[in-house]
PDB file of C-alpha atoms and ligand atoms in Angstrom:
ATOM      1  CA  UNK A   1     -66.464-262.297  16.271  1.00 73.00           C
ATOM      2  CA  UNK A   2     -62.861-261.120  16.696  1.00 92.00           C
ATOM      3  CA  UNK A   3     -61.250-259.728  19.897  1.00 94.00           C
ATOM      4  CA  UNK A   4     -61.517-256.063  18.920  1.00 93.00           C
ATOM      5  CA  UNK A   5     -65.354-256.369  17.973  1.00 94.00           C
ATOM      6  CA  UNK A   6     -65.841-258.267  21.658  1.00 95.00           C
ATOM      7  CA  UNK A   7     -63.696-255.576  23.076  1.00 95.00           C
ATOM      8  CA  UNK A   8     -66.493-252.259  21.155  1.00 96.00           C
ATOM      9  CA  UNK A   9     -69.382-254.533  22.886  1.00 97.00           C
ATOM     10  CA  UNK A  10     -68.303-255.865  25.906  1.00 97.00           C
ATOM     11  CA  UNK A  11     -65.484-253.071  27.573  1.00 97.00           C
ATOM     12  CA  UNK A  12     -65.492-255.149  30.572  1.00 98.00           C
ATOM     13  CA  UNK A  13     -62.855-257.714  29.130  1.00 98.00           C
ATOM     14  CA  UNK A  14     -59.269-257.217  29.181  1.00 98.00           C
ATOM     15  CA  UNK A  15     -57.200-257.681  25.954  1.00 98.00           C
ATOM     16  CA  UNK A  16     -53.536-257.838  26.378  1.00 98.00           C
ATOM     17  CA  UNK A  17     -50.708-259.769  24.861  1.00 98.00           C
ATOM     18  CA  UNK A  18     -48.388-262.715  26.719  1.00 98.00           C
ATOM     19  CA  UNK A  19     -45.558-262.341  23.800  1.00 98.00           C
ATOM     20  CA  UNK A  20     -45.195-262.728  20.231  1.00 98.00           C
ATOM     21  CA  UNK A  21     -45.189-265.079  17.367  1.00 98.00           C
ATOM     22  CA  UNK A  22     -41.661-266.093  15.563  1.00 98.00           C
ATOM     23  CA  UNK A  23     -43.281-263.910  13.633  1.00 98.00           C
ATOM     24  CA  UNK A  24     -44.178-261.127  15.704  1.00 98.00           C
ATOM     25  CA  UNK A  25     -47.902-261.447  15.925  1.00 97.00           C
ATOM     26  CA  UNK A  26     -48.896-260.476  19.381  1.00 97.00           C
ATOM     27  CA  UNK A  27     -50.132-263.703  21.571  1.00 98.00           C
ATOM     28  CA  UNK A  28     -53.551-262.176  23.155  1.00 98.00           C
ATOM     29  CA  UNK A  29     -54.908-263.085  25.862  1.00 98.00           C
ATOM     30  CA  UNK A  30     -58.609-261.924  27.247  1.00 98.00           C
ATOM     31  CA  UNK A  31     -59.346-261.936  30.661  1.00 98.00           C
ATOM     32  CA  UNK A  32     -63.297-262.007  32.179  1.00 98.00           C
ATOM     33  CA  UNK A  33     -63.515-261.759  35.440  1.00 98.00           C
ATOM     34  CA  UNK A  34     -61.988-259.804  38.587  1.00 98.00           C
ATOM     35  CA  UNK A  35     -62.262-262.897  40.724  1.00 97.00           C
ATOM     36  CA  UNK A  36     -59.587-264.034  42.822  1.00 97.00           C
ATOM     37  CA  UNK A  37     -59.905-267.607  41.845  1.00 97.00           C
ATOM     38  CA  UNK A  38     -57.705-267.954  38.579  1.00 98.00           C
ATOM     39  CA  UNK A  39     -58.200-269.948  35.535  1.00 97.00           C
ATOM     40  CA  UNK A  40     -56.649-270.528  31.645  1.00 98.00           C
ATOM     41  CA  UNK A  41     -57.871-272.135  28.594  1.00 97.00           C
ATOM     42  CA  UNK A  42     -55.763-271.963  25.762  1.00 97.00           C
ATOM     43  CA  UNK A  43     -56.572-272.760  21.790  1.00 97.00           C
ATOM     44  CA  UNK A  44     -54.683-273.334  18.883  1.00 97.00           C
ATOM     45  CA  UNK A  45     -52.064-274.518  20.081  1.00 98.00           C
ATOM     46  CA  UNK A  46     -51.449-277.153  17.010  1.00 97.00           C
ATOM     47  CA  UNK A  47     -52.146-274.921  13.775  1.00 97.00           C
ATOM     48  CA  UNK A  48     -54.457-277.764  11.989  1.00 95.00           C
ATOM     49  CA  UNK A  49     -56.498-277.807  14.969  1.00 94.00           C
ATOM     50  CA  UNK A  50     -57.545-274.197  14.498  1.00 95.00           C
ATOM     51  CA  UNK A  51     -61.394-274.584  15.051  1.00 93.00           C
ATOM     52  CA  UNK A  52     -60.767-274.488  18.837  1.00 94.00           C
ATOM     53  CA  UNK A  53     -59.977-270.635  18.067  1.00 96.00           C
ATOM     54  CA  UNK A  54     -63.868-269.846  16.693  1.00 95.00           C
ATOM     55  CA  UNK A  55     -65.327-271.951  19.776  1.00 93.00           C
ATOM     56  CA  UNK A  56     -63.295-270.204  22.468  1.00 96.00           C
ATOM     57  CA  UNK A  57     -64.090-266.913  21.046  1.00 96.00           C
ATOM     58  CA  UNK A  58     -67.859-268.218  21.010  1.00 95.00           C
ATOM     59  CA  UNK A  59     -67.917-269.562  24.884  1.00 95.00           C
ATOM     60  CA  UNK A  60     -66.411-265.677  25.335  1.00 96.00           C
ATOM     61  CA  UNK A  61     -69.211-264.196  23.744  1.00 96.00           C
ATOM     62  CA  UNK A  62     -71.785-265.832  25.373  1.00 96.00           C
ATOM     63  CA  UNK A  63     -70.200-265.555  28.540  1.00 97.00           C
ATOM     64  CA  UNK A  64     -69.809-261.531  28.112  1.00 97.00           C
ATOM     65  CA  UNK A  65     -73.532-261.444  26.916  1.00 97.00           C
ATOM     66  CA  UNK A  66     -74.927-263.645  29.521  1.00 97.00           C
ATOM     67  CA  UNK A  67     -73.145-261.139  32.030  1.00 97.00           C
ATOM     68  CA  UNK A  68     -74.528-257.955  30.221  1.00 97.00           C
ATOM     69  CA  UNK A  69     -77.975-259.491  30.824  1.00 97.00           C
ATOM     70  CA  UNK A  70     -77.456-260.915  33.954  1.00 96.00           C
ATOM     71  CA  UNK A  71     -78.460-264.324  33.064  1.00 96.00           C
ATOM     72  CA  UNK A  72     -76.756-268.111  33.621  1.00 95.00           C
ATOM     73  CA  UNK A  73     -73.911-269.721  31.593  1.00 93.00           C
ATOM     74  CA  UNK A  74     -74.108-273.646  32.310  1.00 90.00           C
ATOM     75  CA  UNK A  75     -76.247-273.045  35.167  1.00 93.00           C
ATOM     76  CA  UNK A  76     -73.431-270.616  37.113  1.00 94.00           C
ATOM     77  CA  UNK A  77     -74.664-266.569  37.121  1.00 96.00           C
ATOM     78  CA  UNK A  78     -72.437-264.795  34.710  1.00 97.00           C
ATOM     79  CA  UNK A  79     -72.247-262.109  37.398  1.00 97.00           C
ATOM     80  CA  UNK A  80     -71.244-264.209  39.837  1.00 97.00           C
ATOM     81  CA  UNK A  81     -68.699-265.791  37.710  1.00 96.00           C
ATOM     82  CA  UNK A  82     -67.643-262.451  36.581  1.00 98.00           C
ATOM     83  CA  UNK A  83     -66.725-261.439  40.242  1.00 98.00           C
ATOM     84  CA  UNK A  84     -65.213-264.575  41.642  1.00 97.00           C
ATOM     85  CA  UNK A  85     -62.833-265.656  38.627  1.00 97.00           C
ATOM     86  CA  UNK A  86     -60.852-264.153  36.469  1.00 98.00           C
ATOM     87  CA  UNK A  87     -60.843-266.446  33.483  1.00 98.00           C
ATOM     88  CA  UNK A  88     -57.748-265.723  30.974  1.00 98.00           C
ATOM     89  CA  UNK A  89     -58.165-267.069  27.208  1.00 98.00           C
ATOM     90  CA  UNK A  90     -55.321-267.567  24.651  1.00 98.00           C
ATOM     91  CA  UNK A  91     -57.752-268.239  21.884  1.00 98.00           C
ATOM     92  CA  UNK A  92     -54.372-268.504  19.761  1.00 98.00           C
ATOM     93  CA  UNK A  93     -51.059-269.923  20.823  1.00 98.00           C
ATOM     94  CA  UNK A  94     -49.847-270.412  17.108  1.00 98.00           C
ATOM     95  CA  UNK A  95     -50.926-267.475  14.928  1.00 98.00           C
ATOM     96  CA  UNK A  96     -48.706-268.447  12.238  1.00 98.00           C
ATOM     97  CA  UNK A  97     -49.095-271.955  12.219  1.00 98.00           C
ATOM     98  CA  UNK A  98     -53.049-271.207  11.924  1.00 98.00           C
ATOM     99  CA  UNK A  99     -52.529-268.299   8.957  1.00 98.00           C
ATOM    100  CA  UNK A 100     -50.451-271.348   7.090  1.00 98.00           C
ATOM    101  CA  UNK A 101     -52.892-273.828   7.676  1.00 97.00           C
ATOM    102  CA  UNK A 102     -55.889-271.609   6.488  1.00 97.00           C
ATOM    103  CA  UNK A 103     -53.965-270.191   3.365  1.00 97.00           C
ATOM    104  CA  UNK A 104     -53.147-266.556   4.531  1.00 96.00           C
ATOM    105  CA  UNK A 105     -49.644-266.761   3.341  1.00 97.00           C
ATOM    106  CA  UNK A 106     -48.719-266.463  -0.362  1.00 97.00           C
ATOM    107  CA  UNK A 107     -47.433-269.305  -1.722  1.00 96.00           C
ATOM    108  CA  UNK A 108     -43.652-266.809  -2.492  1.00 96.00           C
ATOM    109  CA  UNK A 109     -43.416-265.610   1.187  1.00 97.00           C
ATOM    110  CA  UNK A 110     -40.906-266.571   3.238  1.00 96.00           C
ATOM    111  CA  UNK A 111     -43.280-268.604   5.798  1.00 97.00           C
ATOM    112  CA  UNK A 112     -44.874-270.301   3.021  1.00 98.00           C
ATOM    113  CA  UNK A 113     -41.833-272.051   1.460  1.00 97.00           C
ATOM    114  CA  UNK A 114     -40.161-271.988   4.701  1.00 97.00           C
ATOM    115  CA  UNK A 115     -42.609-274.475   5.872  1.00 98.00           C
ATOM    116  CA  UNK A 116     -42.687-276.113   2.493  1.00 98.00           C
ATOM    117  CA  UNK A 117     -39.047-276.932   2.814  1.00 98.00           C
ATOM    118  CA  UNK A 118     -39.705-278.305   5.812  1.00 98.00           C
ATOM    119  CA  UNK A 119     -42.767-280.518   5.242  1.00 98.00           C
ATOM    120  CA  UNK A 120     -40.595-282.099   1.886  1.00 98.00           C
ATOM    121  CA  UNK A 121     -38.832-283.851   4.390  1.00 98.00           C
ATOM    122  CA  UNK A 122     -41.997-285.368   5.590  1.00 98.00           C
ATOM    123  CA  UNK A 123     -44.051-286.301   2.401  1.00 97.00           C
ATOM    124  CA  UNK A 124     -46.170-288.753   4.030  1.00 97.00           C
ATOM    125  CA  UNK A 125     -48.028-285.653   5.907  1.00 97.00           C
ATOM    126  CA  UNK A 126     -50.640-284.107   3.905  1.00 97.00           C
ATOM    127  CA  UNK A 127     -49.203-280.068   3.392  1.00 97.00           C
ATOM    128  CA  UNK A 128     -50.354-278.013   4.755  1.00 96.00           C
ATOM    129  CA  UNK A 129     -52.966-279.444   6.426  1.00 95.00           C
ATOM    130  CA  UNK A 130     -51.399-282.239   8.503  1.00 96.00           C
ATOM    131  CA  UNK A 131     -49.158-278.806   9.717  1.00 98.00           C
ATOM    132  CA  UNK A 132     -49.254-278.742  13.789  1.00 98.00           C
ATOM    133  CA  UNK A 133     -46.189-277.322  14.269  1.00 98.00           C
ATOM    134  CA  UNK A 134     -45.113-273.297  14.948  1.00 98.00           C
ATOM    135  CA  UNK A 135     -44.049-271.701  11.907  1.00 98.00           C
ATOM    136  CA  UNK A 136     -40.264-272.811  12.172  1.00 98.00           C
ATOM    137  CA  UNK A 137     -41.590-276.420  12.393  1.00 98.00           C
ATOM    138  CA  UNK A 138     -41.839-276.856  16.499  1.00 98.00           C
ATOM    139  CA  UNK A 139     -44.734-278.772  18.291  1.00 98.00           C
ATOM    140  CA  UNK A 140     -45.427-276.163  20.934  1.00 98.00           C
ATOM    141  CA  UNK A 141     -47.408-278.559  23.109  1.00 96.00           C
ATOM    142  CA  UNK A 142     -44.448-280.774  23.016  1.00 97.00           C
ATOM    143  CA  UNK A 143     -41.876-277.490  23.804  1.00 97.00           C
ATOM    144  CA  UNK A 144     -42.835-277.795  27.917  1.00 96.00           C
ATOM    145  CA  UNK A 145     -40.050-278.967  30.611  1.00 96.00           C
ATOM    146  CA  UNK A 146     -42.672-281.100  32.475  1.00 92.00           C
ATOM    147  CA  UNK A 147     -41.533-284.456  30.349  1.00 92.00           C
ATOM    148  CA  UNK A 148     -39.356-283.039  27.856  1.00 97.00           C
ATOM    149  CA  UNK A 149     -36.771-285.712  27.626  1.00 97.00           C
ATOM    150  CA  UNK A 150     -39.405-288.643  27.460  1.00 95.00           C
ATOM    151  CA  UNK A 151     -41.150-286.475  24.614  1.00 96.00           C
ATOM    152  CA  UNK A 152     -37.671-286.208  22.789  1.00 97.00           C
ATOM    153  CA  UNK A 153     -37.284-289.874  23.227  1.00 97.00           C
ATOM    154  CA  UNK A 154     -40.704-291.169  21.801  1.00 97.00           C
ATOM    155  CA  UNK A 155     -40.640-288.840  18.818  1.00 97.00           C
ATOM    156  CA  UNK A 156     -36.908-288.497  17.721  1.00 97.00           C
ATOM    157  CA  UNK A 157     -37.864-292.836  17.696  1.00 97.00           C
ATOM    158  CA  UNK A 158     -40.224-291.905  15.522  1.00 97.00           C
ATOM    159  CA  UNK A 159     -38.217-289.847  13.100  1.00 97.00           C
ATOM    160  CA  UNK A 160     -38.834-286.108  14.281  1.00 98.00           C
ATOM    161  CA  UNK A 161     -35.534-285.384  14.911  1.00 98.00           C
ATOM    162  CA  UNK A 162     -35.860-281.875  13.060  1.00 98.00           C
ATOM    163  CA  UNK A 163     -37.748-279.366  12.162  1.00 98.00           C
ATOM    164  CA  UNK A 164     -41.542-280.900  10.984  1.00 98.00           C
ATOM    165  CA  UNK A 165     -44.968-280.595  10.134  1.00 98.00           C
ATOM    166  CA  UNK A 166     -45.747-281.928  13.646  1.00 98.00           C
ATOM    167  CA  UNK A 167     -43.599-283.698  16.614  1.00 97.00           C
ATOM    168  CA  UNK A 168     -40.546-282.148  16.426  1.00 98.00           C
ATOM    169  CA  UNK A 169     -40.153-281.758  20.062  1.00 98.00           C
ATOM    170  CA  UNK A 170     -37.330-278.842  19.643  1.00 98.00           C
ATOM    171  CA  UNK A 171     -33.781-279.193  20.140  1.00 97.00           C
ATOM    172  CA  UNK A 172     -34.605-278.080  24.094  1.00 97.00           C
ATOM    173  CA  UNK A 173     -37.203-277.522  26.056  1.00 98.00           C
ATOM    174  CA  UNK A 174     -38.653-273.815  25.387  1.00 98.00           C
ATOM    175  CA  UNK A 175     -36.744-272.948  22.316  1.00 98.00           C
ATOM    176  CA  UNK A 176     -40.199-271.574  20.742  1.00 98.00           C
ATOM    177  CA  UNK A 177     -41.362-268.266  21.546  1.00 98.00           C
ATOM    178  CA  UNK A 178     -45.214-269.168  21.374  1.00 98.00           C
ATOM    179  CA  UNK A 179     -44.215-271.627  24.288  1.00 98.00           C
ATOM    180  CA  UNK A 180     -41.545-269.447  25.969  1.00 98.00           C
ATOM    181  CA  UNK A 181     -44.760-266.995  26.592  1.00 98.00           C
ATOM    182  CA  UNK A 182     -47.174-269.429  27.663  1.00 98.00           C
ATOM    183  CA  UNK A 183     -44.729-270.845  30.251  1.00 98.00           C
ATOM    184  CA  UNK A 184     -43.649-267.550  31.614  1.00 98.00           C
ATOM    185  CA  UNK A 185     -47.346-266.266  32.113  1.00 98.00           C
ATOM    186  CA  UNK A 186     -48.465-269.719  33.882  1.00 97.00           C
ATOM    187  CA  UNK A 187     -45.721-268.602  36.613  1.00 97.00           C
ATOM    188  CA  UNK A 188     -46.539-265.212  36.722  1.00 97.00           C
ATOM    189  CA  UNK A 189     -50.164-266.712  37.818  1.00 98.00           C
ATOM    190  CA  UNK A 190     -51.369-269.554  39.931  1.00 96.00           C
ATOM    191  CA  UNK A 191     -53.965-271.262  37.828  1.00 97.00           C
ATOM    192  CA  UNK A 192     -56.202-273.359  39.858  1.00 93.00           C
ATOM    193  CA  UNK A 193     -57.214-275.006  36.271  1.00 91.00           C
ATOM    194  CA  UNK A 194     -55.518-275.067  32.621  1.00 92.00           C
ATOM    195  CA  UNK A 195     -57.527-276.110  30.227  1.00 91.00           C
ATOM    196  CA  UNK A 196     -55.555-276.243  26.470  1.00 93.00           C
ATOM    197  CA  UNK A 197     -58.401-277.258  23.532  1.00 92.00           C
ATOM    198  CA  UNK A 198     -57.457-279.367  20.584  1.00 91.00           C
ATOM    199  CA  UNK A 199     -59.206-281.900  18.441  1.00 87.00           C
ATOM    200  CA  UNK A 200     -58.960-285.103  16.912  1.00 75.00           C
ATOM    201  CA  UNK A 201     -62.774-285.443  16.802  1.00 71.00           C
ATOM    202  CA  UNK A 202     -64.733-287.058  19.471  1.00 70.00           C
ATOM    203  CA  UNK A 203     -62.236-287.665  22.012  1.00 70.00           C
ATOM    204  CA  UNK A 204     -61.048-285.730  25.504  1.00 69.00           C
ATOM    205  CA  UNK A 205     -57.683-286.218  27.080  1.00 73.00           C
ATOM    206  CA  UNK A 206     -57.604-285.777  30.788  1.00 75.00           C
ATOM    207  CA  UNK A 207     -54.415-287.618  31.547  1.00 76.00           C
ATOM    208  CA  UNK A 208     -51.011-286.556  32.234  1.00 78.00           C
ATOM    209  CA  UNK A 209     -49.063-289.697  33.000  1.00 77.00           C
ATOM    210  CA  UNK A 210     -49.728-290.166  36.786  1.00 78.00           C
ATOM    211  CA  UNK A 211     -49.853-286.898  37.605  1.00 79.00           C
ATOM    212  CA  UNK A 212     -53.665-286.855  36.647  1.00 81.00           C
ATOM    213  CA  UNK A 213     -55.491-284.402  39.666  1.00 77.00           C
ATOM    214  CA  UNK A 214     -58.036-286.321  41.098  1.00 78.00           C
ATOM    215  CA  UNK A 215     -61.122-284.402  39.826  1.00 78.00           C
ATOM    216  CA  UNK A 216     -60.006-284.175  35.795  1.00 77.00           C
ATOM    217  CA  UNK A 217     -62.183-286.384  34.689  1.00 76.00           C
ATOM    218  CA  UNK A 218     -65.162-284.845  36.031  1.00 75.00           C
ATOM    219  CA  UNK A 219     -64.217-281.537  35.441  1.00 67.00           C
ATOM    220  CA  UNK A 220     -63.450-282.678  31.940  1.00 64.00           C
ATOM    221  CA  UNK A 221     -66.810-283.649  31.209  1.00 59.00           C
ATOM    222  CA  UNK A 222     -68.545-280.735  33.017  1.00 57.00           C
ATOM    223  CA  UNK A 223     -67.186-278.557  30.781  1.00 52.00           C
ATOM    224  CA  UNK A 224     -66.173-280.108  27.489  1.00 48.00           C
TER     225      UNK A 224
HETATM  226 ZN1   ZN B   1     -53.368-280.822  19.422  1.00 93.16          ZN
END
């Protein structure tokens, strides 16, 4: 179900935008919840990994319906939920990553060979589904101060040192719009959890370096 559809059935939920795309495709976010306690899961953040877009619209759905009807989500009251949290969701960081990834673009507009031009640099990466990157050929998960310099390090080793499909860590730290707006609504909030959704199949990564808050693990598998 899309946002607006959610929006018709379930008026409760709050649909506004954090920025916009290098392409100007607003960045919504929806929050449930009036709650003081404040949380944020994000999707899509690397375009090939564009499933986690359908399954956080999903959880939302079943959240809003399990509130209409007054009824338990994982064993938590919707209600209760509903009036103690306010849960934001990005269900897309990287709109036009995803559009390229899922064929939206002609193959004669500008994003379309734009990328192209790009990924010829990288023929070893399947095109355009190996394509993580933003639509200018950024990793936005790798666009973040926190550990910049190490990420720049690691990958320009590797041979991202431009533009690419994936882990091209940009030429600074938030360069990308997609992560500019992320970054900037994390401080205008103070998240007691951030939860950002991608896939590689059956794995979960809790870790960040040794920063790692004690309970990640646990709340990892609580909720994954
Ligand atoms: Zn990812």
């Amino acid at each position: 179900m899309n946002i607006n559809a959610l929006k018709t059935i379930y008026p409760f939920l709050d649909v506004s935008s954090i920025g916009t795309s290098v392409l100007g495709r607003p960045l919504r976010v929806i929050k449930f919840g009036t709650g003081t306690k404040e949380v944020l899961y994000c999707g899509s953040t690397h375009a090939n990994e564009w499933i986690t877009t359908p399954l956080l619209m999903r959880f939302l759905e079943n959240i809003s319906k399990s509130y209409v009807n007054n009824l338990n989500i994982f064993g938590v009251n919707a209600r209760e939920l509903f009036n103690n949290v306010s849960l934001y969701i990005v269900p897309m960081v990287n709109p036009d990553g995803v559009d390229l990834v899922t064929g939206f673009f002609s193959e004669n507009s500008w994003a379309y060979t734009n990328a192209k031009r790009i990924a010829d640099n990288f023929p070893d990466i399947p095109f355009p589904n190996g394509w993580k990157a933003n639509i200018e050929g950024i990793d936005l998960n790798l666009q973040f101060p926190a550990g910049w310099d190490q990420a720049k390090e690691i990958k320009y080793a590797q041979g991202f040192t431009k533009p690419a499909p994936r882990d091209f860590v940009g030429y600074g730290p938030l360069t990308a719009p997609e992560s500019v707006a992320l970054y900037n609504f994390t401080l205008r909030h103070n998240f007691s959890l951030m939860i950002t959704y991608h896939t590689q199949g059956r794995v979960i990564y809790y870790q960040y370096q040794d920063q790692t808050p004690p309970n990640s693990k646990e709340n990892c598998w609580r909720i994954c």
